[in-house]
PDB file of C-alpha atoms in Angstrom:
ATOM      1  CA  UNK B   1      -4.676  24.623  25.239  1.00 44.00           C
ATOM      2  CA  UNK B   2      -5.711  21.474  27.128  1.00 52.00           C
ATOM      3  CA  UNK B   3      -3.326  18.596  27.773  1.00 55.00           C
ATOM      4  CA  UNK B   4      -5.450  16.391  25.504  1.00 55.00           C
ATOM      5  CA  UNK B   5      -5.157  18.848  22.606  1.00 65.00           C
ATOM      6  CA  UNK B   6      -1.449  19.236  23.197  1.00 68.00           C
ATOM      7  CA  UNK B   7      -1.028  15.471  23.130  1.00 64.00           C
ATOM      8  CA  UNK B   8      -2.984  15.149  19.872  1.00 73.00           C
ATOM      9  CA  UNK B   9      -0.841  17.831  18.255  1.00 82.00           C
ATOM     10  CA  UNK B  10       2.267  16.041  19.507  1.00 84.00           C
ATOM     11  CA  UNK B  11       1.045  12.783  17.974  1.00 87.00           C
ATOM     12  CA  UNK B  12       0.320  14.502  14.663  1.00 90.00           C
ATOM     13  CA  UNK B  13       3.774  16.054  14.611  1.00 92.00           C
ATOM     14  CA  UNK B  14       5.346  12.686  15.387  1.00 93.00           C
ATOM     15  CA  UNK B  15       3.531  11.071  12.457  1.00 95.00           C
ATOM     16  CA  UNK B  16       4.511  13.932  10.161  1.00 95.00           C
ATOM     17  CA  UNK B  17       8.156  13.431  11.046  1.00 96.00           C
ATOM     18  CA  UNK B  18       7.947   9.695  10.393  1.00 96.00           C
ATOM     19  CA  UNK B  19       6.201  10.191   7.063  1.00 97.00           C
ATOM     20  CA  UNK B  20       8.916  12.654   6.091  1.00 96.00           C
ATOM     21  CA  UNK B  21      11.453   9.877   6.714  1.00 96.00           C
ATOM     22  CA  UNK B  22       9.447   7.492   4.529  1.00 97.00           C
ATOM     23  CA  UNK B  23       9.282   9.991   1.680  1.00 96.00           C
ATOM     24  CA  UNK B  24      13.028  10.596   1.906  1.00 96.00           C
ATOM     25  CA  UNK B  25      13.586   6.867   1.486  1.00 96.00           C
ATOM     26  CA  UNK B  26      11.056   6.752  -1.365  1.00 96.00           C
ATOM     27  CA  UNK B  27      12.782   9.645  -3.147  1.00 96.00           C
ATOM     28  CA  UNK B  28      16.162   8.023  -2.567  1.00 94.00           C
ATOM     29  CA  UNK B  29      14.986   4.772  -4.117  1.00 94.00           C
ATOM     30  CA  UNK B  30      13.599   6.687  -7.085  1.00 94.00           C
ATOM     31  CA  UNK B  31      16.918   8.447  -7.653  1.00 96.00           C
ATOM     32  CA  UNK B  32      18.861   5.188  -7.362  1.00 94.00           C
ATOM     33  CA  UNK B  33      16.508   3.378  -9.738  1.00 94.00           C
ATOM     34  CA  UNK B  34      16.612   6.243 -12.242  1.00 95.00           C
ATOM     35  CA  UNK B  35      20.429   6.186 -12.137  1.00 95.00           C
ATOM     36  CA  UNK B  36      20.564   2.436 -12.739  1.00 93.00           C
ATOM     37  CA  UNK B  37      18.085   2.773 -15.581  1.00 92.00           C
ATOM     38  CA  UNK B  38      20.273   5.457 -17.181  1.00 92.00           C
ATOM     39  CA  UNK B  39      23.296   3.174 -16.815  1.00 91.00           C
ATOM     40  CA  UNK B  40      21.476   0.371 -18.612  1.00 89.00           C
ATOM     41  CA  UNK B  41      20.419   2.725 -21.410  1.00 86.00           C
ATOM     42  CA  UNK B  42      24.003   3.967 -21.660  1.00 85.00           C
ATOM     43  CA  UNK B  43      25.246   0.486 -22.516  1.00 83.00           C
ATOM     44  CA  UNK B  44      23.984   0.847 -26.066  1.00 74.00           C
ATOM     45  CA  UNK B  45      22.495  -1.888 -28.220  1.00 73.00           C
ATOM     46  CA  UNK B  46      25.597  -3.904 -29.104  1.00 72.00           C
ATOM     47  CA  UNK B  47      27.169  -6.950 -27.467  1.00 75.00           C
ATOM     48  CA  UNK B  48      26.549 -10.674 -27.520  1.00 80.00           C
ATOM     49  CA  UNK B  49      23.033 -12.120 -27.616  1.00 81.00           C
ATOM     50  CA  UNK B  50      23.436 -13.073 -23.943  1.00 80.00           C
ATOM     51  CA  UNK B  51      24.438  -9.542 -23.021  1.00 79.00           C
ATOM     52  CA  UNK B  52      21.455  -8.146 -24.918  1.00 83.00           C
ATOM     53  CA  UNK B  53      19.046 -10.435 -23.064  1.00 85.00           C
ATOM     54  CA  UNK B  54      20.590  -9.438 -19.732  1.00 87.00           C
ATOM     55  CA  UNK B  55      20.389  -5.753 -20.653  1.00 87.00           C
ATOM     56  CA  UNK B  56      16.728  -6.059 -21.685  1.00 86.00           C
ATOM     57  CA  UNK B  57      15.869  -7.853 -18.444  1.00 87.00           C
ATOM     58  CA  UNK B  58      17.634  -5.178 -16.384  1.00 89.00           C
ATOM     59  CA  UNK B  59      15.852  -2.409 -18.269  1.00 88.00           C
ATOM     60  CA  UNK B  60      12.456  -4.038 -17.699  1.00 86.00           C
ATOM     61  CA  UNK B  61      13.182  -4.570 -13.996  1.00 87.00           C
ATOM     62  CA  UNK B  62      14.302  -0.999 -13.336  1.00 90.00           C
ATOM     63  CA  UNK B  63      11.583   0.545 -15.497  1.00 89.00           C
ATOM     64  CA  UNK B  64       8.877  -1.439 -13.706  1.00 85.00           C
ATOM     65  CA  UNK B  65      10.303  -0.568 -10.298  1.00 88.00           C
ATOM     66  CA  UNK B  66      10.481   3.126 -11.180  1.00 90.00           C
ATOM     67  CA  UNK B  67       6.861   3.098 -12.354  1.00 87.00           C
ATOM     68  CA  UNK B  68       5.809   1.545  -9.052  1.00 86.00           C
ATOM     69  CA  UNK B  69       7.815   4.032  -6.976  1.00 90.00           C
ATOM     70  CA  UNK B  70       6.239   6.909  -8.875  1.00 89.00           C
ATOM     71  CA  UNK B  71       2.695   5.561  -8.491  1.00 85.00           C
ATOM     72  CA  UNK B  72       2.628   5.342  -4.674  1.00 88.00           C
ATOM     73  CA  UNK B  73       3.371   8.983  -3.857  1.00 86.00           C
ATOM     74  CA  UNK B  74      -0.271   9.635  -2.997  1.00 83.00           C
ATOM     75  CA  UNK B  75      -1.187   7.962   0.277  1.00 85.00           C
ATOM     76  CA  UNK B  76       2.154   6.191   0.623  1.00 92.00           C
ATOM     77  CA  UNK B  77       1.366   5.267   4.247  1.00 95.00           C
ATOM     78  CA  UNK B  78      -2.159   4.978   5.572  1.00 92.00           C
ATOM     79  CA  UNK B  79      -1.938   3.051   8.813  1.00 93.00           C
ATOM     80  CA  UNK B  80      -0.052   1.982  11.915  1.00 95.00           C
ATOM     81  CA  UNK B  81      -0.381  -1.070  14.122  1.00 94.00           C
ATOM     82  CA  UNK B  82       0.616  -1.019  17.791  1.00 92.00           C
ATOM     83  CA  UNK B  83       0.861  -4.569  19.105  1.00 92.00           C
ATOM     84  CA  UNK B  84       0.378  -5.881  22.603  1.00 88.00           C
ATOM     85  CA  UNK B  85       4.048  -6.950  22.690  1.00 90.00           C
ATOM     86  CA  UNK B  86       4.970  -3.257  22.227  1.00 88.00           C
ATOM     87  CA  UNK B  87       6.063  -3.742  18.604  1.00 92.00           C
ATOM     88  CA  UNK B  88       4.876  -1.138  16.118  1.00 94.00           C
ATOM     89  CA  UNK B  89       4.890  -0.930  12.358  1.00 95.00           C
ATOM     90  CA  UNK B  90       3.387   1.150   9.583  1.00 97.00           C
ATOM     91  CA  UNK B  91       1.298  -0.148   6.675  1.00 96.00           C
ATOM     92  CA  UNK B  92       1.314   1.337   3.178  1.00 94.00           C
ATOM     93  CA  UNK B  93       1.211   0.817  -0.538  1.00 90.00           C
ATOM     94  CA  UNK B  94       4.600  -0.860  -0.794  1.00 91.00           C
ATOM     95  CA  UNK B  95       7.421  -2.062   1.424  1.00 94.00           C
ATOM     96  CA  UNK B  96      10.285   0.263   2.340  1.00 95.00           C
ATOM     97  CA  UNK B  97      13.452  -0.810   4.152  1.00 93.00           C
ATOM     98  CA  UNK B  98      16.417   0.990   5.673  1.00 91.00           C
ATOM     99  CA  UNK B  99      19.620  -0.249   3.963  1.00 87.00           C
ATOM    100  CA  UNK B 100      21.745   1.566   6.552  1.00 87.00           C
ATOM    101  CA  UNK B 101      20.189  -0.428   9.405  1.00 88.00           C
ATOM    102  CA  UNK B 102      20.242  -4.082   8.277  1.00 88.00           C
ATOM    103  CA  UNK B 103      17.251  -3.378   6.025  1.00 89.00           C
ATOM    104  CA  UNK B 104      14.946  -2.768   8.959  1.00 92.00           C
ATOM    105  CA  UNK B 105      11.358  -2.492   7.676  1.00 93.00           C
ATOM    106  CA  UNK B 106      10.160   1.098   7.684  1.00 96.00           C
ATOM    107  CA  UNK B 107       6.871   0.455   5.887  1.00 97.00           C
ATOM    108  CA  UNK B 108       5.064  -2.888   5.433  1.00 96.00           C
ATOM    109  CA  UNK B 109       3.389  -3.659   2.102  1.00 93.00           C
ATOM    110  CA  UNK B 110      -0.392  -3.959   2.579  1.00 92.00           C
ATOM    111  CA  UNK B 111      -0.298  -7.377   0.895  1.00 90.00           C
ATOM    112  CA  UNK B 112       2.268  -8.860   3.301  1.00 92.00           C
ATOM    113  CA  UNK B 113       0.965 -11.338   5.915  1.00 91.00           C
ATOM    114  CA  UNK B 114       2.146  -9.028   8.695  1.00 92.00           C
ATOM    115  CA  UNK B 115      -0.274  -6.337   7.475  1.00 93.00           C
ATOM    116  CA  UNK B 116      -3.384  -8.530   7.543  1.00 91.00           C
ATOM    117  CA  UNK B 117      -4.386  -7.590  11.134  1.00 91.00           C
ATOM    118  CA  UNK B 118      -4.738  -4.003   9.935  1.00 91.00           C
ATOM    119  CA  UNK B 119      -7.829  -5.202   8.057  1.00 88.00           C
ATOM    120  CA  UNK B 120      -9.069  -8.046  10.249  1.00 87.00           C
ATOM    121  CA  UNK B 121      -8.450  -7.098  13.894  1.00 85.00           C
ATOM    122  CA  UNK B 122     -11.584  -6.571  15.992  1.00 80.00           C
ATOM    123  CA  UNK B 123     -12.265  -6.068  19.690  1.00 73.00           C
ATOM    124  CA  UNK B 124     -13.315  -9.719  19.911  1.00 73.00           C
ATOM    125  CA  UNK B 125     -10.374 -11.022  17.850  1.00 80.00           C
ATOM    126  CA  UNK B 126      -7.574  -8.497  18.146  1.00 84.00           C
ATOM    127  CA  UNK B 127      -4.813 -10.688  16.640  1.00 87.00           C
ATOM    128  CA  UNK B 128      -2.376  -9.156  19.094  1.00 89.00           C
ATOM    129  CA  UNK B 129      -3.230  -5.578  18.059  1.00 90.00           C
ATOM    130  CA  UNK B 130      -3.593  -2.976  20.804  1.00 88.00           C
ATOM    131  CA  UNK B 131      -4.172   0.070  18.597  1.00 87.00           C
ATOM    132  CA  UNK B 132      -4.977   0.469  14.898  1.00 90.00           C
ATOM    133  CA  UNK B 133      -4.223   3.947  13.664  1.00 92.00           C
ATOM    134  CA  UNK B 134      -5.532   5.330  10.378  1.00 91.00           C
ATOM    135  CA  UNK B 135      -3.294   8.054   8.966  1.00 92.00           C
ATOM    136  CA  UNK B 136      -5.070  10.655   6.838  1.00 90.00           C
ATOM    137  CA  UNK B 137      -3.008  12.484   4.240  1.00 89.00           C
ATOM    138  CA  UNK B 138      -3.330  15.193   1.626  1.00 89.00           C
ATOM    139  CA  UNK B 139      -0.475  14.920  -0.807  1.00 88.00           C
ATOM    140  CA  UNK B 140       2.602  14.309   1.346  1.00 91.00           C
ATOM    141  CA  UNK B 141       1.149  16.018   4.402  1.00 91.00           C
ATOM    142  CA  UNK B 142      -0.429  14.214   7.352  1.00 92.00           C
ATOM    143  CA  UNK B 143      -3.737  15.953   8.071  1.00 91.00           C
ATOM    144  CA  UNK B 144      -5.162  13.730  10.785  1.00 89.00           C
ATOM    145  CA  UNK B 145      -5.036  10.467  12.695  1.00 89.00           C
ATOM    146  CA  UNK B 146      -7.867   8.226  13.798  1.00 86.00           C
ATOM    147  CA  UNK B 147      -7.305   5.464  16.378  1.00 84.00           C
ATOM    148  CA  UNK B 148      -9.187   2.261  17.076  1.00 83.00           C
ATOM    149  CA  UNK B 149      -8.352   0.749  20.462  1.00 80.00           C
ATOM    150  CA  UNK B 150      -8.776  -2.957  21.194  1.00 79.00           C
ATOM    151  CA  UNK B 151      -7.308  -2.915  24.721  1.00 69.00           C
ATOM    152  CA  UNK B 152      -8.643   0.078  26.656  1.00 63.00           C
ATOM    153  CA  UNK B 153      -7.025  -1.136  29.864  1.00 65.00           C
ATOM    154  CA  UNK B 154      -3.601  -0.551  28.330  1.00 62.00           C
ATOM    155  CA  UNK B 155      -4.240   3.172  27.716  1.00 58.00           C
ATOM    156  CA  UNK B 156      -3.360   6.068  29.951  1.00 58.00           C
ATOM    157  CA  UNK B 157      -5.337   9.323  30.137  1.00 59.00           C
ATOM    158  CA  UNK B 158      -3.210  10.969  27.440  1.00 57.00           C
ATOM    159  CA  UNK B 159      -3.809   8.054  25.057  1.00 56.00           C
ATOM    160  CA  UNK B 160      -7.546   8.161  25.655  1.00 54.00           C
ATOM    161  CA  UNK B 161      -7.569  11.894  24.881  1.00 53.00           C
ATOM    162  CA  UNK B 162      -6.528  11.138  21.288  1.00 53.00           C
ATOM    163  CA  UNK B 163      -9.601   9.025  20.537  1.00 51.00           C
ATOM    164  CA  UNK B 164     -11.550  11.415  18.363  1.00 43.00           C
ATOM    165  CA  UNK B 165     -12.478  12.022  14.749  1.00 42.00           C
ATOM    166  CA  UNK B 166     -14.507  10.031  12.247  1.00 41.00           C
ATOM    167  CA  UNK B 167     -13.492   6.536  11.200  1.00 43.00           C
ATOM    168  CA  UNK B 168     -11.398   5.958   8.109  1.00 46.00           C
ATOM    169  CA  UNK B 169     -14.255   4.302   6.230  1.00 46.00           C
ATOM    170  CA  UNK B 170     -16.642   7.214   6.826  1.00 44.00           C
ATOM    171  CA  UNK B 171     -13.910   9.612   5.746  1.00 46.00           C
ATOM    172  CA  UNK B 172     -13.473   7.652   2.537  1.00 49.00           C
ATOM    173  CA  UNK B 173     -17.217   7.600   1.892  1.00 47.00           C
ATOM    174  CA  UNK B 174     -17.485  11.341   2.481  1.00 50.00           C
ATOM    175  CA  UNK B 175     -14.445  12.244   0.363  1.00 53.00           C
ATOM    176  CA  UNK B 176     -14.884  14.229  -2.832  1.00 57.00           C
ATOM    177  CA  UNK B 177     -15.391  12.009  -5.875  1.00 53.00           C
ATOM    178  CA  UNK B 178     -13.202  12.416  -8.937  1.00 53.00           C
ATOM    179  CA  UNK B 179     -15.276  10.453 -11.431  1.00 52.00           C
ATOM    180  CA  UNK B 180     -12.640   7.719 -11.746  1.00 49.00           C
ATOM    181  CA  UNK B 181     -12.327   4.442  -9.919  1.00 49.00           C
ATOM    182  CA  UNK B 182     -10.349   4.744  -6.705  1.00 51.00           C
ATOM    183  CA  UNK B 183      -8.741   1.982  -4.688  1.00 58.00           C
ATOM    184  CA  UNK B 184      -9.836   0.906  -1.214  1.00 62.00           C
ATOM    185  CA  UNK B 185      -6.476  -0.223   0.089  1.00 68.00           C
ATOM    186  CA  UNK B 186      -6.675   2.055   3.143  1.00 65.00           C
ATOM    187  CA  UNK B 187     -10.243   1.072   4.075  1.00 68.00           C
ATOM    188  CA  UNK B 188     -10.501  -2.647   3.303  1.00 74.00           C
ATOM    189  CA  UNK B 189     -12.982  -4.307   5.640  1.00 76.00           C
ATOM    190  CA  UNK B 190     -12.598  -7.792   7.146  1.00 76.00           C
ATOM    191  CA  UNK B 191     -15.102  -9.387   4.740  1.00 80.00           C
ATOM    192  CA  UNK B 192     -13.350  -7.812   1.758  1.00 82.00           C
ATOM    193  CA  UNK B 193      -9.945  -8.874   3.072  1.00 82.00           C
ATOM    194  CA  UNK B 194     -11.157 -12.481   3.265  1.00 84.00           C
ATOM    195  CA  UNK B 195     -11.975 -12.348  -0.449  1.00 85.00           C
ATOM    196  CA  UNK B 196      -8.727 -10.600  -1.378  1.00 84.00           C
ATOM    197  CA  UNK B 197      -6.538 -13.117   0.490  1.00 84.00           C
ATOM    198  CA  UNK B 198      -8.578 -16.252  -0.289  1.00 86.00           C
ATOM    199  CA  UNK B 199      -6.733 -19.403  -1.401  1.00 82.00           C
ATOM    200  CA  UNK B 200      -5.698 -19.293  -5.044  1.00 79.00           C
ATOM    201  CA  UNK B 201      -6.926 -22.780  -5.996  1.00 78.00           C
ATOM    202  CA  UNK B 202     -10.259 -23.171  -7.766  1.00 79.00           C
ATOM    203  CA  UNK B 203     -12.805 -20.571  -8.819  1.00 84.00           C
ATOM    204  CA  UNK B 204     -13.723 -17.653  -6.557  1.00 86.00           C
ATOM    205  CA  UNK B 205     -17.054 -15.949  -7.283  1.00 85.00           C
ATOM    206  CA  UNK B 206     -17.827 -12.585  -5.683  1.00 82.00           C
ATOM    207  CA  UNK B 207     -21.448 -11.488  -5.714  1.00 82.00           C
ATOM    208  CA  UNK B 208     -23.087  -8.283  -4.606  1.00 81.00           C
ATOM    209  CA  UNK B 209     -25.392  -5.496  -5.631  1.00 81.00           C
ATOM    210  CA  UNK B 210     -24.383  -2.406  -7.614  1.00 79.00           C
ATOM    211  CA  UNK B 211     -21.960  -0.126  -5.806  1.00 76.00           C
ATOM    212  CA  UNK B 212     -20.859  -2.696  -3.206  1.00 77.00           C
ATOM    213  CA  UNK B 213     -17.213  -2.593  -4.290  1.00 78.00           C
ATOM    214  CA  UNK B 214     -16.958  -5.865  -6.200  1.00 82.00           C
ATOM    215  CA  UNK B 215     -14.635  -4.443  -8.860  1.00 79.00           C
ATOM    216  CA  UNK B 216     -12.345  -2.725  -6.368  1.00 79.00           C
ATOM    217  CA  UNK B 217     -12.060  -5.921  -4.331  1.00 83.00           C
ATOM    218  CA  UNK B 218     -11.320  -7.905  -7.492  1.00 82.00           C
ATOM    219  CA  UNK B 219      -8.473  -5.563  -8.442  1.00 80.00           C
ATOM    220  CA  UNK B 220      -6.990  -5.793  -4.954  1.00 81.00           C
ATOM    221  CA  UNK B 221      -7.339  -9.570  -5.247  1.00 84.00           C
ATOM    222  CA  UNK B 222      -5.326  -9.487  -8.476  1.00 81.00           C
ATOM    223  CA  UNK B 223      -2.648  -7.303  -6.861  1.00 81.00           C
ATOM    224  CA  UNK B 224      -2.469  -9.642  -3.858  1.00 82.00           C
ATOM    225  CA  UNK B 225      -2.058 -12.741  -6.039  1.00 82.00           C
ATOM    226  CA  UNK B 226       0.679 -11.050  -8.080  1.00 78.00           C
ATOM    227  CA  UNK B 227       2.491 -10.211  -4.838  1.00 76.00           C
ATOM    228  CA  UNK B 228       2.050 -13.581  -3.128  1.00 79.00           C
ATOM    229  CA  UNK B 229       2.652 -15.775  -6.175  1.00 77.00           C
ATOM    230  CA  UNK B 230       4.941 -13.482  -8.142  1.00 72.00           C
ATOM    231  CA  UNK B 231       7.330 -16.251  -9.249  1.00 70.00           C
ATOM    232  CA  UNK B 232       4.519 -18.345 -10.728  1.00 73.00           C
ATOM    233  CA  UNK B 233       2.620 -15.407 -12.219  1.00 70.00           C
ATOM    234  CA  UNK B 234       5.570 -13.344 -13.476  1.00 67.00           C
ATOM    235  CA  UNK B 235       5.351 -14.965 -16.916  1.00 67.00           C
ATOM    236  CA  UNK B 236       1.642 -15.803 -16.881  1.00 69.00           C
ATOM    237  CA  UNK B 237       0.161 -12.601 -15.473  1.00 71.00           C
ATOM    238  CA  UNK B 238      -3.496 -12.019 -14.587  1.00 74.00           C
ATOM    239  CA  UNK B 239      -6.139 -11.348 -17.233  1.00 77.00           C
ATOM    240  CA  UNK B 240      -8.886  -8.861 -16.336  1.00 76.00           C
ATOM    241  CA  UNK B 241     -11.970  -8.785 -18.564  1.00 78.00           C
ATOM    242  CA  UNK B 242     -14.254  -5.775 -18.702  1.00 76.00           C
ATOM    243  CA  UNK B 243     -17.386  -4.637 -20.526  1.00 78.00           C
ATOM    244  CA  UNK B 244     -15.836  -1.680 -22.371  1.00 79.00           C
ATOM    245  CA  UNK B 245     -12.722   0.431 -22.980  1.00 78.00           C
ATOM    246  CA  UNK B 246     -13.608   2.953 -20.248  1.00 77.00           C
ATOM    247  CA  UNK B 247     -13.658   0.216 -17.625  1.00 75.00           C
ATOM    248  CA  UNK B 248     -10.269  -1.087 -18.785  1.00 76.00           C
ATOM    249  CA  UNK B 249      -8.769   2.425 -18.659  1.00 74.00           C
ATOM    250  CA  UNK B 250      -9.932   2.735 -15.036  1.00 71.00           C
ATOM    251  CA  UNK B 251      -8.206  -0.562 -14.248  1.00 72.00           C
ATOM    252  CA  UNK B 252      -4.967   0.615 -15.868  1.00 71.00           C
ATOM    253  CA  UNK B 253      -5.069   3.737 -13.661  1.00 68.00           C
ATOM    254  CA  UNK B 254      -5.614   1.846 -10.404  1.00 69.00           C
ATOM    255  CA  UNK B 255      -3.290  -1.157 -10.765  1.00 69.00           C
ATOM    256  CA  UNK B 256       0.096   0.641 -10.480  1.00 65.00           C
ATOM    257  CA  UNK B 257      -0.803   2.112  -7.082  1.00 64.00           C
ATOM    258  CA  UNK B 258      -1.564  -1.415  -5.865  1.00 69.00           C
ATOM    259  CA  UNK B 259       1.834  -2.770  -6.874  1.00 64.00           C
ATOM    260  CA  UNK B 260       0.824  -4.365 -10.194  1.00 67.00           C
ATOM    261  CA  UNK B 261       1.524  -3.152 -13.690  1.00 62.00           C
ATOM    262  CA  UNK B 262      -0.711  -3.406 -16.758  1.00 59.00           C
ATOM    263  CA  UNK B 263       1.346  -4.919 -19.589  1.00 60.00           C
ATOM    264  CA  UNK B 264      -1.246  -4.812 -22.349  1.00 58.00           C
ATOM    265  CA  UNK B 265      -4.737  -3.454 -22.857  1.00 59.00           C
ATOM    266  CA  UNK B 266      -7.470  -3.967 -25.415  1.00 63.00           C
ATOM    267  CA  UNK B 267     -10.950  -2.415 -25.512  1.00 61.00           C
ATOM    268  CA  UNK B 268     -12.307  -5.172 -23.243  1.00 60.00           C
ATOM    269  CA  UNK B 269      -9.345  -6.653 -21.348  1.00 60.00           C
ATOM    270  CA  UNK B 270      -6.121  -5.895 -19.528  1.00 59.00           C
ATOM    271  CA  UNK B 271      -3.209  -8.123 -18.553  1.00 60.00           C
ATOM    272  CA  UNK B 272      -1.197  -7.302 -15.447  1.00 60.00           C
ATOM    273  CA  UNK B 273       2.010  -8.688 -13.974  1.00 60.00           C
ATOM    274  CA  UNK B 274       3.974  -8.191 -10.731  1.00 61.00           C
ATOM    275  CA  UNK B 275       5.254  -4.658 -10.321  1.00 57.00           C
TER     276      UNK B 275
END
């Protein structure tokens, strides 16, 4: 086996170990949230009106959090950024922190400002990114990695030997179709990211031909707004209008994995709030 192949296998094994850590934290948060939800349910329905309101709010908070934690199991982490200052962090469907280590970030939510270079960095404008790594997964198993390098001079021979495989976007385009709307959170392009993170004031119109991803971008836009302006939108929510019930059902399937939760649906509309 060549040194290059050995290095690639070593990198894969390293990513598998890190993802195993992330899933342990995810499972731990699920267990903790489930326990707190059971404690709230165990309080019964009595008490003062104030206690009832507090109990209902706690139930809603823990139930929503549990739904979110359950929805991100598939493709929990899909990327890694190596910065020119030698910092490194992983990007995924939600944020995970280590409570035993001063809540050090283990996984950065794709909607957080720190994650934006994952979608916008280019060779011409690297935004301080040295390497962008796409992590390919099947279930909870890492099946491959695909690197984009913006500073070739910083790489040694072993690093260069890992530069192989198809890009994440081509992999997504070639993936088997399920017949339902998927999300594009792992393969957002710079132009799409500009729409998703655009300023919230005024009207934003997105135009494009059939099959160009307008709906997927719009749903990611809704999830981003609910994350960034959660205090303002917690009570208001975001209303999504669609042409028929099938379209709305697709939306209800996609939103939880993006960190938003559908709170009500009708044959032609859905309302979503922060997850």
